[in-house]
Amino acid sequence: MNSANPLHAAARGTGSAALMCALADEHGLSPTRAIAGTGIDEAALSDPDAEITAEQEARLVATLAAELPETAGLLAGTRYRLATYGIWGFALLSSRTLREGHQVAMRFVDLTYALTRISAEETTDEVSVFFDDLDVPEPVRRFVLLRDTAAALQLWRESLGQAVVPRHVALSLPEPADPEPYEATFGVRPRFAAPRSVLAFDAALLDRPLPQAAPLTAALCEAQCRVLLERRQSRRGVSGQVRDLLLRGPQRMPRQEEVAVALHMSVRTLRRHLDGEGTSFRAVVDQTRRHLAEELLVTVGLSVEQVAERIGYSEASAFVHAFQRWNGVSPRRWAQSAGAAERG
């Protein structure tokens, strides 16, 4: 799973931004207009060594979401190729089986262009890939969710070198007026208004050999992925560092003063950094608790009382109140709905 809010990742290549600018250009929106106000240098779009922040890419997405058709995210997602991701993509492509490629993909998912939090679960007969958009602001949520899900399916298809149709697809988006473009993209009509977005596949696919397997190349690519990830993580935003500290002891969330000391800065400086990243200490705490609560309720299957204790609430009632503020429903009802969605 993504180790931090993808929007606060320190850096990423410009391959994704270039791809989206090309899509915009085809719809009459020039790259110059598409990147206006993002801080992205147009020359960087063709520079393989250039890097931008995830927040800059999100601003580009906001322009596309406002100017292009509602289904533009689907169109964007189908254009991503393994080569678009550089060394991460080559690591997947050269793996011996889809399972090995999938494991590498999830281990280094922070090297992708995803703006949703991606996680995966496997049962005896099904593997589910989840796309959680709790960090994604409303103006870009639809585009990002459609892009990330469609791109993930495209990568499974390219890895195997054959058509792949999910067992079922669920999207946490309102029912569209015309669901046909969605069905055409995924090969199956999605269920809309779902509590979590998920692509579910036949688990037997994981043991399929990949046509371009090259174990030595895969090992070298994985090593390079590790180096690149470490370099990028060392430059992550302050909010990501705060979240990492919070996750070390969620049963007793450290106070802002303690976090500031751990990061070798004053509380005032910490606040200034977080404000510059468009967030606050309380917001990071809320996001961390919310994400943990959702995982513990569904993935681990803990009770409301157990989850409340695990994430630092002295009383379950306070946790229930906070969860209703985050999601609009009680944790018990949310868990029931999410569990039903996962079962298809």
mmCIF file of C-alpha atoms in Angstrom:
data_model
loop_
_atom_site.group_PDB
_atom_site.id
_atom_site.type_symbol
_atom_site.label_atom_id
_atom_site.label_comp_id
_atom_site.label_asym_id
_atom_site.label_seq_id
_atom_site.Cartn_x
_atom_site.Cartn_y
_atom_site.Cartn_z
ATOM 1 C CA MET A 1 0.000 0.000 0.000
ATOM 2 C CA ASN A 2 1.079 3.593 -0.540
ATOM 3 C CA SER A 3 3.082 4.509 2.566
ATOM 4 C CA ALA A 4 1.756 8.065 2.778
ATOM 5 C CA ASN A 5 -0.768 10.416 1.255
ATOM 6 C CA PRO A 6 0.116 10.137 -2.465
ATOM 7 C CA LEU A 7 -0.580 13.859 -2.886
ATOM 8 C CA HIS A 8 2.283 14.639 -0.524
ATOM 9 C CA ALA A 9 4.860 12.482 -2.266
ATOM 10 C CA ALA A 10 8.055 14.428 -2.771
ATOM 11 C CA ALA A 11 8.604 13.801 -6.462
ATOM 12 C CA ARG A 12 7.640 11.806 -9.518
ATOM 13 C CA GLY A 13 8.645 11.742 -13.155
ATOM 14 C CA THR A 14 6.796 13.744 -15.791
ATOM 15 C CA GLY A 15 5.683 10.767 -17.916
ATOM 16 C CA SER A 16 2.158 10.831 -16.519
ATOM 17 C CA ALA A 17 1.833 14.605 -16.903
ATOM 18 C CA ALA A 18 3.029 14.365 -20.518
ATOM 19 C CA LEU A 19 0.501 11.635 -21.243
ATOM 20 C CA MET A 20 -2.344 13.720 -19.826
ATOM 21 C CA CYS A 21 -1.231 16.821 -21.699
ATOM 22 C CA ALA A 22 -1.340 14.802 -24.935
ATOM 23 C CA LEU A 23 -4.886 13.725 -24.092
ATOM 24 C CA ALA A 24 -5.841 17.330 -23.373
ATOM 25 C CA ASP A 25 -4.345 18.466 -26.666
ATOM 26 C CA GLU A 26 -6.510 15.955 -28.537
ATOM 27 C CA HIS A 27 -9.551 17.582 -26.941
ATOM 28 C CA GLY A 28 -8.516 21.084 -27.950
ATOM 29 C CA LEU A 29 -6.816 22.030 -24.688
ATOM 30 C CA SER A 30 -3.191 22.918 -25.417
ATOM 31 C CA PRO A 31 -0.437 21.692 -23.081
ATOM 32 C CA THR A 32 0.406 25.330 -22.319
ATOM 33 C CA ARG A 33 -3.128 25.931 -21.045
ATOM 34 C CA ALA A 34 -3.293 22.555 -19.297
ATOM 35 C CA ILE A 35 -0.208 23.224 -17.155
ATOM 36 C CA ALA A 36 -0.950 26.905 -16.532
ATOM 37 C CA GLY A 37 -0.790 27.562 -12.804
ATOM 38 C CA THR A 38 0.760 24.184 -11.985
ATOM 39 C CA GLY A 39 4.383 25.315 -11.828
ATOM 40 C CA ILE A 40 5.302 22.636 -14.379
ATOM 41 C CA ASP A 41 7.814 23.711 -17.016
ATOM 42 C CA GLU A 42 6.569 22.640 -20.437
ATOM 43 C CA ALA A 43 10.102 21.583 -21.394
ATOM 44 C CA ALA A 44 10.065 19.121 -18.475
ATOM 45 C CA LEU A 45 7.301 17.135 -20.164
ATOM 46 C CA SER A 46 9.831 15.750 -22.645
ATOM 47 C CA ASP A 47 12.724 15.429 -20.178
ATOM 48 C CA PRO A 48 13.075 11.826 -18.877
ATOM 49 C CA ASP A 49 15.089 13.051 -15.867
ATOM 50 C CA ALA A 50 12.710 15.847 -14.851
ATOM 51 C CA GLU A 51 10.594 15.530 -11.724
ATOM 52 C CA ILE A 52 7.473 17.277 -10.457
ATOM 53 C CA THR A 53 5.465 16.940 -7.258
ATOM 54 C CA ALA A 54 2.258 14.965 -6.974
ATOM 55 C CA GLU A 55 0.471 18.170 -6.020
ATOM 56 C CA GLN A 56 1.567 19.742 -9.304
ATOM 57 C CA GLU A 57 0.162 16.764 -11.184
ATOM 58 C CA ALA A 58 -3.068 17.072 -9.185
ATOM 59 C CA ARG A 59 -3.393 20.703 -10.312
ATOM 60 C CA LEU A 60 -2.970 19.538 -13.907
ATOM 61 C CA VAL A 61 -5.675 16.927 -13.320
ATOM 62 C CA ALA A 62 -7.969 19.632 -11.916
ATOM 63 C CA THR A 63 -7.737 21.539 -15.206
ATOM 64 C CA LEU A 64 -8.478 18.413 -17.238
ATOM 65 C CA ALA A 65 -11.366 17.449 -14.957
ATOM 66 C CA ALA A 66 -12.909 20.885 -15.492
ATOM 67 C CA GLU A 67 -12.357 21.063 -19.254
ATOM 68 C CA LEU A 68 -12.698 17.487 -20.578
ATOM 69 C CA PRO A 69 -15.642 15.061 -20.689
ATOM 70 C CA GLU A 70 -16.722 13.242 -17.521
ATOM 71 C CA THR A 71 -15.182 9.997 -18.747
ATOM 72 C CA ALA A 72 -11.788 11.554 -19.558
ATOM 73 C CA GLY A 73 -10.236 9.711 -16.621
ATOM 74 C CA LEU A 74 -11.080 6.408 -18.297
ATOM 75 C CA LEU A 75 -9.470 7.571 -21.526
ATOM 76 C CA ALA A 76 -6.354 8.645 -19.656
ATOM 77 C CA GLY A 77 -6.046 5.389 -17.728
ATOM 78 C CA THR A 78 -6.140 3.198 -20.827
ATOM 79 C CA ARG A 79 -3.116 5.043 -22.222
ATOM 80 C CA TYR A 80 -0.729 4.133 -19.430
ATOM 81 C CA ARG A 81 1.805 1.477 -20.354
ATOM 82 C CA LEU A 82 4.421 -0.298 -18.289
ATOM 83 C CA ALA A 83 7.076 1.761 -20.062
ATOM 84 C CA THR A 84 5.338 4.929 -18.814
ATOM 85 C CA TYR A 85 6.480 4.014 -15.289
ATOM 86 C CA GLY A 86 10.140 3.577 -16.128
ATOM 87 C CA ILE A 87 12.113 1.138 -13.986
ATOM 88 C CA TRP A 88 9.005 0.149 -11.962
ATOM 89 C CA GLY A 89 7.261 -0.946 -15.135
ATOM 90 C CA PHE A 90 10.258 -2.929 -16.374
ATOM 91 C CA ALA A 91 10.474 -4.702 -13.011
ATOM 92 C CA LEU A 92 6.889 -5.909 -13.474
ATOM 93 C CA LEU A 93 7.309 -6.823 -17.116
ATOM 94 C CA SER A 94 10.404 -8.962 -16.505
ATOM 95 C CA SER A 95 8.986 -10.879 -13.508
ATOM 96 C CA ARG A 96 8.532 -14.625 -13.909
ATOM 97 C CA THR A 97 4.840 -14.728 -13.015
ATOM 98 C CA LEU A 98 2.061 -12.215 -12.571
ATOM 99 C CA ARG A 99 2.190 -12.961 -8.845
ATOM 100 C CA GLU A 100 5.838 -11.911 -8.634
ATOM 101 C CA GLY A 101 5.100 -8.813 -10.695
ATOM 102 C CA HIS A 102 2.103 -7.984 -8.511
ATOM 103 C CA GLN A 103 4.209 -8.323 -5.360
ATOM 104 C CA VAL A 104 6.860 -5.998 -6.767
ATOM 105 C CA ALA A 105 4.152 -3.576 -7.871
ATOM 106 C CA MET A 106 2.654 -3.354 -4.385
ATOM 107 C CA ARG A 107 6.032 -3.192 -2.655
ATOM 108 C CA PHE A 108 7.042 -0.173 -4.725
ATOM 109 C CA VAL A 109 3.607 1.316 -5.412
ATOM 110 C CA ASP A 110 4.916 4.704 -4.232
ATOM 111 C CA LEU A 111 6.901 4.836 -7.501
ATOM 112 C CA THR A 112 3.708 4.928 -9.572
ATOM 113 C CA TYR A 113 1.686 7.946 -10.624
ATOM 114 C CA ALA A 114 -1.338 6.938 -8.553
ATOM 115 C CA LEU A 115 -3.084 9.623 -6.540
ATOM 116 C CA THR A 116 -5.332 7.111 -4.792
ATOM 117 C CA ARG A 117 -4.104 4.803 -2.030
ATOM 118 C CA ILE A 118 -3.709 1.362 -3.573
ATOM 119 C CA SER A 119 -3.802 -1.862 -1.566
ATOM 120 C CA ALA A 120 -4.488 -5.511 -2.371
ATOM 121 C CA GLU A 121 -5.917 -8.611 -0.710
ATOM 122 C CA GLU A 122 -5.959 -12.220 -1.862
ATOM 123 C CA THR A 123 -8.322 -15.060 -0.964
ATOM 124 C CA THR A 124 -8.286 -18.630 -2.242
ATOM 125 C CA ASP A 125 -10.031 -17.709 -5.481
ATOM 126 C CA GLU A 126 -9.880 -13.937 -5.836
ATOM 127 C CA VAL A 127 -7.433 -11.043 -5.644
ATOM 128 C CA SER A 128 -8.862 -7.598 -4.973
ATOM 129 C CA VAL A 129 -7.079 -4.334 -5.696
ATOM 130 C CA PHE A 130 -8.508 -1.367 -3.757
ATOM 131 C CA PHE A 131 -8.305 2.297 -4.693
ATOM 132 C CA ASP A 132 -9.093 4.538 -1.728
ATOM 133 C CA ASP A 133 -9.622 8.195 -2.530
ATOM 134 C CA LEU A 134 -9.929 9.657 0.971
ATOM 135 C CA ASP A 135 -6.919 11.931 0.335
ATOM 136 C CA VAL A 136 -8.119 13.159 -3.059
ATOM 137 C CA PRO A 137 -9.911 16.552 -3.176
ATOM 138 C CA GLU A 138 -13.388 16.564 -4.680
ATOM 139 C CA PRO A 139 -12.607 18.529 -7.892
ATOM 140 C CA VAL A 140 -10.278 15.797 -9.148
ATOM 141 C CA ARG A 141 -11.692 12.696 -7.436
ATOM 142 C CA ARG A 142 -13.665 11.272 -10.382
ATOM 143 C CA PHE A 143 -10.871 11.769 -12.906
ATOM 144 C CA VAL A 144 -8.208 10.334 -10.576
ATOM 145 C CA LEU A 145 -10.255 7.314 -9.537
ATOM 146 C CA LEU A 146 -11.160 6.432 -13.114
ATOM 147 C CA ARG A 147 -7.605 6.994 -14.293
ATOM 148 C CA ASP A 148 -5.992 4.894 -11.569
ATOM 149 C CA THR A 149 -8.412 1.963 -11.894
ATOM 150 C CA ALA A 150 -8.308 1.905 -15.700
ATOM 151 C CA ALA A 151 -4.505 2.157 -15.676
ATOM 152 C CA ALA A 152 -4.195 -0.747 -13.225
ATOM 153 C CA LEU A 153 -6.323 -2.966 -15.462
ATOM 154 C CA GLN A 154 -4.275 -1.917 -18.480
ATOM 155 C CA LEU A 155 -1.074 -2.976 -16.694
ATOM 156 C CA TRP A 156 -2.468 -6.424 -15.872
ATOM 157 C CA ARG A 157 -3.416 -6.855 -19.526
ATOM 158 C CA GLU A 158 -0.029 -5.714 -20.800
ATOM 159 C CA SER A 159 1.879 -7.877 -18.307
ATOM 160 C CA LEU A 160 0.031 -11.009 -19.393
ATOM 161 C CA GLY A 161 -0.095 -10.038 -23.048
ATOM 162 C CA GLN A 162 -3.780 -10.934 -23.256
ATOM 163 C CA ALA A 163 -7.248 -9.595 -22.555
ATOM 164 C CA VAL A 164 -8.130 -9.593 -18.859
ATOM 165 C CA VAL A 165 -11.647 -8.968 -17.591
ATOM 166 C CA PRO A 166 -12.149 -8.443 -13.846
ATOM 167 C CA ARG A 167 -14.607 -10.628 -11.999
ATOM 168 C CA HIS A 168 -16.300 -7.488 -10.787
ATOM 169 C CA VAL A 169 -15.639 -3.765 -10.458
ATOM 170 C CA ALA A 170 -16.990 -1.396 -7.815
ATOM 171 C CA LEU A 171 -16.554 2.386 -7.900
ATOM 172 C CA SER A 172 -17.236 4.890 -5.129
ATOM 173 C CA LEU A 173 -18.801 7.245 -7.670
ATOM 174 C CA PRO A 174 -22.435 8.163 -8.336
ATOM 175 C CA GLU A 175 -24.241 6.214 -11.042
ATOM 176 C CA PRO A 176 -23.488 7.965 -14.365
ATOM 177 C CA ALA A 177 -26.164 8.826 -16.898
ATOM 178 C CA ASP A 178 -24.417 6.572 -19.418
ATOM 179 C CA PRO A 179 -22.554 3.563 -17.945
ATOM 180 C CA GLU A 180 -21.547 2.175 -21.364
ATOM 181 C CA PRO A 181 -18.076 3.816 -21.502
ATOM 182 C CA TYR A 182 -17.313 2.300 -18.111
ATOM 183 C CA GLU A 183 -18.370 -1.166 -19.211
ATOM 184 C CA ALA A 184 -16.368 -0.798 -22.422
ATOM 185 C CA THR A 185 -13.234 0.092 -20.441
ATOM 186 C CA PHE A 186 -13.459 -2.587 -17.749
ATOM 187 C CA GLY A 187 -15.169 -5.333 -19.743
ATOM 188 C CA VAL A 188 -17.855 -5.570 -17.072
ATOM 189 C CA ARG A 189 -20.403 -3.044 -15.850
ATOM 190 C CA PRO A 190 -19.184 -1.544 -12.541
ATOM 191 C CA ARG A 191 -21.327 -1.272 -9.444
ATOM 192 C CA PHE A 192 -21.522 2.409 -8.566
ATOM 193 C CA ALA A 193 -21.980 4.249 -5.257
ATOM 194 C CA ALA A 194 -19.841 1.570 -3.565
ATOM 195 C CA PRO A 195 -18.193 2.261 -0.184
ATOM 196 C CA ARG A 196 -14.785 1.336 -1.661
ATOM 197 C CA SER A 197 -13.485 1.162 -5.195
ATOM 198 C CA VAL A 198 -12.118 -2.240 -6.163
ATOM 199 C CA LEU A 199 -11.077 -4.351 -9.143
ATOM 200 C CA ALA A 200 -11.440 -8.061 -8.346
ATOM 201 C CA PHE A 201 -9.667 -10.700 -10.445
ATOM 202 C CA ASP A 202 -9.525 -14.467 -10.626
ATOM 203 C CA ALA A 203 -6.641 -15.406 -8.311
ATOM 204 C CA ALA A 204 -5.551 -18.116 -10.759
ATOM 205 C CA LEU A 205 -4.220 -15.344 -13.001
ATOM 206 C CA LEU A 206 -1.458 -14.656 -10.481
ATOM 207 C CA ASP A 207 0.312 -17.911 -11.304
ATOM 208 C CA ARG A 208 0.400 -17.274 -15.043
ATOM 209 C CA PRO A 209 3.948 -16.993 -16.468
ATOM 210 C CA LEU A 210 4.724 -13.666 -18.078
ATOM 211 C CA PRO A 211 5.738 -13.706 -21.752
ATOM 212 C CA GLN A 212 8.707 -11.343 -21.277
ATOM 213 C CA ALA A 213 10.059 -12.905 -18.082
ATOM 214 C CA ALA A 214 13.755 -12.273 -17.436
ATOM 215 C CA PRO A 215 14.613 -13.084 -13.797
ATOM 216 C CA LEU A 216 18.038 -11.385 -13.811
ATOM 217 C CA THR A 217 16.586 -8.222 -15.335
ATOM 218 C CA ALA A 218 13.763 -8.322 -12.807
ATOM 219 C CA ALA A 219 16.220 -8.541 -9.911
ATOM 220 C CA LEU A 220 18.272 -5.624 -11.242
ATOM 221 C CA CYS A 221 15.150 -3.523 -11.801
ATOM 222 C CA GLU A 222 13.869 -4.296 -8.307
ATOM 223 C CA ALA A 223 17.173 -3.178 -6.811
ATOM 224 C CA GLN A 224 16.967 0.081 -8.764
ATOM 225 C CA CYS A 225 13.361 0.531 -7.587
ATOM 226 C CA ARG A 226 14.554 0.247 -4.006
ATOM 227 C CA VAL A 227 17.243 2.879 -4.504
ATOM 228 C CA LEU A 228 14.861 5.249 -6.267
ATOM 229 C CA LEU A 229 12.171 4.837 -3.610
ATOM 230 C CA GLU A 230 14.624 5.523 -0.801
ATOM 231 C CA ARG A 231 15.830 8.657 -2.567
ATOM 232 C CA ARG A 232 12.323 9.962 -3.097
ATOM 233 C CA GLN A 233 11.139 9.107 0.395
ATOM 234 C CA SER A 234 14.022 11.032 1.882
ATOM 235 C CA ARG A 235 12.565 14.127 0.175
ATOM 236 C CA ARG A 236 8.941 13.588 1.171
ATOM 237 C CA GLY A 237 6.863 16.439 2.530
ATOM 238 C CA VAL A 238 6.538 17.226 6.219
ATOM 239 C CA SER A 239 2.975 15.889 6.325
ATOM 240 C CA GLY A 240 4.273 12.481 5.243
ATOM 241 C CA GLN A 241 6.898 12.562 7.997
ATOM 242 C CA VAL A 242 4.211 13.513 10.515
ATOM 243 C CA ARG A 243 2.031 10.629 9.398
ATOM 244 C CA ASP A 244 4.945 8.192 9.744
ATOM 245 C CA LEU A 245 5.474 9.353 13.343
ATOM 246 C CA LEU A 246 1.772 9.001 14.122
ATOM 247 C CA LEU A 247 1.698 5.461 12.758
ATOM 248 C CA ARG A 248 4.499 4.367 15.089
ATOM 249 C CA GLY A 249 2.145 4.540 18.070
ATOM 250 C CA PRO A 250 -1.466 5.060 17.002
ATOM 251 C CA GLN A 251 -2.763 3.888 20.384
ATOM 252 C CA ARG A 252 -1.280 7.044 21.860
ATOM 253 C CA MET A 253 -1.122 9.599 19.112
ATOM 254 C CA PRO A 254 1.743 11.989 19.908
ATOM 255 C CA ARG A 255 0.848 15.617 20.491
ATOM 256 C CA GLN A 256 1.867 18.323 18.036
ATOM 257 C CA GLU A 257 4.626 19.460 20.379
ATOM 258 C CA GLU A 258 6.108 15.962 20.523
ATOM 259 C CA VAL A 259 6.023 15.613 16.743
ATOM 260 C CA ALA A 260 7.719 18.990 16.313
ATOM 261 C CA VAL A 261 10.524 17.905 18.667
ATOM 262 C CA ALA A 262 10.932 14.608 16.799
ATOM 263 C CA LEU A 263 11.263 16.540 13.530
ATOM 264 C CA HIS A 264 13.737 19.011 15.091
ATOM 265 C CA MET A 265 11.584 22.074 14.549
ATOM 266 C CA SER A 266 9.367 24.408 16.534
ATOM 267 C CA VAL A 267 5.590 24.008 16.604
ATOM 268 C CA ARG A 268 5.318 27.263 14.686
ATOM 269 C CA THR A 269 7.632 25.966 11.951
ATOM 270 C CA LEU A 270 5.748 22.684 11.801
ATOM 271 C CA ARG A 271 2.469 24.549 11.360
ATOM 272 C CA ARG A 272 3.987 26.686 8.608
ATOM 273 C CA HIS A 273 5.241 23.629 6.699
ATOM 274 C CA LEU A 274 1.893 21.848 6.978
ATOM 275 C CA ASP A 275 0.021 24.965 5.915
ATOM 276 C CA GLY A 276 2.290 25.191 2.876
ATOM 277 C CA GLU A 277 1.269 21.629 1.960
ATOM 278 C CA GLY A 278 -2.399 22.537 2.263
ATOM 279 C CA THR A 279 -3.058 20.694 5.512
ATOM 280 C CA SER A 280 -2.798 20.949 9.301
ATOM 281 C CA PHE A 281 -1.692 18.768 12.188
ATOM 282 C CA ARG A 282 -5.287 17.959 13.112
ATOM 283 C CA ALA A 283 -6.124 17.093 9.501
ATOM 284 C CA VAL A 284 -3.147 14.705 9.271
ATOM 285 C CA VAL A 285 -4.188 13.057 12.545
ATOM 286 C CA ASP A 286 -7.761 12.705 11.272
ATOM 287 C CA GLN A 287 -6.640 11.260 7.934
ATOM 288 C CA THR A 288 -4.309 8.800 9.662
ATOM 289 C CA ARG A 289 -6.974 7.666 12.121
ATOM 290 C CA ARG A 290 -9.614 7.397 9.420
ATOM 291 C CA HIS A 291 -7.437 5.284 7.154
ATOM 292 C CA LEU A 292 -6.377 3.018 10.024
ATOM 293 C CA ALA A 293 -9.961 2.657 11.232
ATOM 294 C CA GLU A 294 -11.210 1.634 7.793
ATOM 295 C CA GLU A 295 -8.448 -0.941 7.408
ATOM 296 C CA LEU A 296 -8.993 -2.389 10.875
ATOM 297 C CA LEU A 297 -12.762 -2.574 10.435
ATOM 298 C CA VAL A 298 -12.708 -4.330 7.063
ATOM 299 C CA THR A 299 -9.324 -5.924 6.501
ATOM 300 C CA VAL A 300 -8.678 -7.078 10.070
ATOM 301 C CA GLY A 301 -12.325 -7.313 11.133
ATOM 302 C CA LEU A 302 -11.952 -5.764 14.593
ATOM 303 C CA SER A 303 -14.943 -4.577 16.601
ATOM 304 C CA VAL A 304 -15.772 -0.877 16.958
ATOM 305 C CA GLU A 305 -14.459 -0.939 20.535
ATOM 306 C CA GLN A 306 -11.191 -2.605 19.503
ATOM 307 C CA VAL A 307 -10.627 -0.141 16.651
ATOM 308 C CA ALA A 308 -11.300 2.807 18.950
ATOM 309 C CA GLU A 309 -8.623 1.563 21.356
ATOM 310 C CA ARG A 310 -6.123 0.818 18.559
ATOM 311 C CA ILE A 311 -6.267 4.358 17.171
ATOM 312 C CA GLY A 312 -6.105 6.240 20.433
ATOM 313 C CA TYR A 313 -9.692 6.895 21.549
ATOM 314 C CA SER A 314 -10.374 6.417 25.266
ATOM 315 C CA GLU A 315 -14.075 5.872 24.585
ATOM 316 C CA ALA A 316 -15.767 4.092 21.694
ATOM 317 C CA SER A 317 -18.460 6.778 21.562
ATOM 318 C CA ALA A 318 -15.862 9.430 20.684
ATOM 319 C CA PHE A 319 -14.554 7.235 17.871
ATOM 320 C CA VAL A 320 -18.086 6.620 16.547
ATOM 321 C CA HIS A 321 -18.738 10.378 16.524
ATOM 322 C CA ALA A 322 -15.477 11.041 14.649
ATOM 323 C CA PHE A 323 -16.122 8.248 12.134
ATOM 324 C CA GLN A 324 -19.581 9.623 11.375
ATOM 325 C CA ARG A 325 -17.984 13.012 10.765
ATOM 326 C CA TRP A 326 -15.469 11.424 8.329
ATOM 327 C CA ASN A 327 -17.811 9.115 6.408
ATOM 328 C CA GLY A 328 -21.364 10.187 7.165
ATOM 329 C CA VAL A 329 -22.308 6.781 8.628
ATOM 330 C CA SER A 330 -21.484 4.785 11.742
ATOM 331 C CA PRO A 331 -18.379 2.549 11.649
ATOM 332 C CA ARG A 332 -20.518 -0.575 12.049
ATOM 333 C CA ARG A 333 -22.742 0.305 9.101
ATOM 334 C CA TRP A 334 -19.742 1.342 6.998
ATOM 335 C CA ALA A 335 -17.996 -1.971 7.739
ATOM 336 C CA GLN A 336 -21.105 -3.941 6.764
ATOM 337 C CA SER A 337 -21.376 -2.060 3.444
ATOM 338 C CA ALA A 338 -17.656 -2.358 2.696
ATOM 339 C CA GLY A 339 -17.693 -6.066 3.506
ATOM 340 C CA ALA A 340 -20.625 -6.613 1.166
ATOM 341 C CA ALA A 341 -18.791 -4.697 -1.595
ATOM 342 C CA GLU A 342 -15.696 -6.878 -1.246
ATOM 343 C CA ARG A 343 -17.785 -10.022 -1.497
ATOM 344 C CA GLY A 344 -19.245 -8.634 -4.730
#
